[in-house]
Amino acid sequence: MTRQEVEIRMEAISSILRHENYRIEREEMVAGRDAPTTRVVVNLTIRGQRVDTIPFLVVEASGGRWLVQKVDLQAVMAAR
């Protein structure tokens, strides 16, 4: 994938996830992964509408940072 394709994908994901508010419902460790991974379940408010239980998989990176590895974009789009 080219840099331009990555940037286009990232912009599309950013557009889908744009929100006014969020609330973390729960966090749970994901077993059997190479890197420490946590499932974070989030409620979002998008365009004034509440979108419940969106799971994000986040992976611990160097320096104590966390990177989103996977998010259920279909669940976000279906609730719109």
Short mmCIF file of C-alpha atoms in Angstrom, two decimals:
data_model
loop_
_atom_site.label_atom_id
_atom_site.label_comp_id
_atom_site.label_asym_id
_atom_site.label_seq_id
_atom_site.Cartn_x
_atom_site.Cartn_y
_atom_site.Cartn_z
CA MET A 1 0.00 0.00 0.00
CA THR A 2 1.38 3.42 -0.91
CA ARG A 3 1.70 6.30 1.52
CA GLN A 4 -1.12 8.10 -0.31
CA GLU A 5 -3.42 5.07 0.06
CA VAL A 6 -2.65 4.88 3.78
CA GLU A 7 -3.43 8.59 4.20
CA ILE A 8 -6.74 8.20 2.34
CA ARG A 9 -7.71 5.24 4.55
CA MET A 10 -6.75 7.08 7.73
CA GLU A 11 -8.83 10.10 6.67
CA ALA A 12 -11.83 7.84 5.97
CA ILE A 13 -11.52 6.15 9.38
CA SER A 14 -11.16 9.52 11.07
CA SER A 15 -14.32 10.75 9.34
CA ILE A 16 -16.31 7.68 10.46
CA LEU A 17 -15.12 8.00 14.07
CA ARG A 18 -15.58 11.79 14.38
CA HIS A 19 -17.62 12.28 17.57
CA GLU A 20 -18.82 14.89 20.05
CA ASN A 21 -18.40 12.78 23.17
CA TYR A 22 -17.34 9.33 24.33
CA ARG A 23 -17.54 7.12 27.39
CA ILE A 24 -15.35 4.10 28.11
CA GLU A 25 -17.67 1.31 29.27
CA ARG A 26 -15.07 -1.33 30.07
CA GLU A 27 -11.57 -2.57 29.38
CA GLU A 28 -10.47 -6.20 29.23
CA MET A 29 -7.16 -7.87 28.46
CA VAL A 30 -7.02 -10.00 25.31
CA ALA A 31 -5.20 -13.29 25.90
CA GLY A 32 -2.92 -15.05 23.44
CA ARG A 33 -1.44 -12.01 21.71
CA ASP A 34 2.26 -11.29 21.10
CA ALA A 35 2.04 -7.74 22.46
CA PRO A 36 -0.03 -6.60 25.46
CA THR A 37 -3.50 -6.00 23.97
CA THR A 38 -6.63 -4.55 25.55
CA ARG A 39 -10.21 -4.50 24.26
CA VAL A 40 -11.73 -1.12 25.10
CA VAL A 41 -15.51 -0.90 24.71
CA VAL A 42 -16.65 2.67 24.07
CA ASN A 43 -19.95 4.49 23.68
CA LEU A 44 -19.73 7.39 21.22
CA THR A 45 -22.01 10.35 20.57
CA ILE A 46 -22.00 11.06 16.83
CA ARG A 47 -24.16 13.84 15.38
CA GLY A 48 -26.17 13.90 18.61
CA GLN A 49 -26.91 10.16 18.43
CA ARG A 50 -25.51 7.69 20.94
CA VAL A 51 -23.65 4.74 19.40
CA ASP A 52 -23.18 2.00 22.03
CA THR A 53 -20.58 -0.69 22.61
CA ILE A 54 -17.98 -0.06 19.94
CA PRO A 55 -15.00 -2.37 20.56
CA PHE A 56 -11.46 -1.10 19.97
CA LEU A 57 -8.39 -3.35 20.20
CA VAL A 58 -5.42 -1.35 21.42
CA VAL A 59 -1.82 -2.56 21.58
CA GLU A 60 0.86 -1.25 23.89
CA ALA A 61 3.75 0.28 21.95
CA SER A 62 7.14 1.54 23.05
CA GLY A 63 7.28 4.46 25.44
CA GLY A 64 3.97 3.51 27.10
CA ARG A 65 1.95 4.58 24.07
CA TRP A 66 -1.17 2.72 22.91
CA LEU A 67 -2.06 2.21 19.26
CA VAL A 68 -5.47 1.25 17.89
CA GLN A 69 -5.06 -2.04 16.05
CA LYS A 70 -8.70 -2.72 15.20
CA VAL A 71 -12.04 -0.94 15.52
CA ASP A 72 -15.49 -2.14 14.46
CA LEU A 73 -16.26 0.54 11.85
CA GLN A 74 -19.28 -1.41 10.58
CA ALA A 75 -20.93 -1.13 14.01
CA VAL A 76 -20.38 2.64 13.97
CA MET A 77 -21.74 3.05 10.44
CA ALA A 78 -24.76 0.78 11.08
CA ALA A 79 -25.83 2.94 14.01
CA ARG A 80 -25.81 6.17 12.00
#
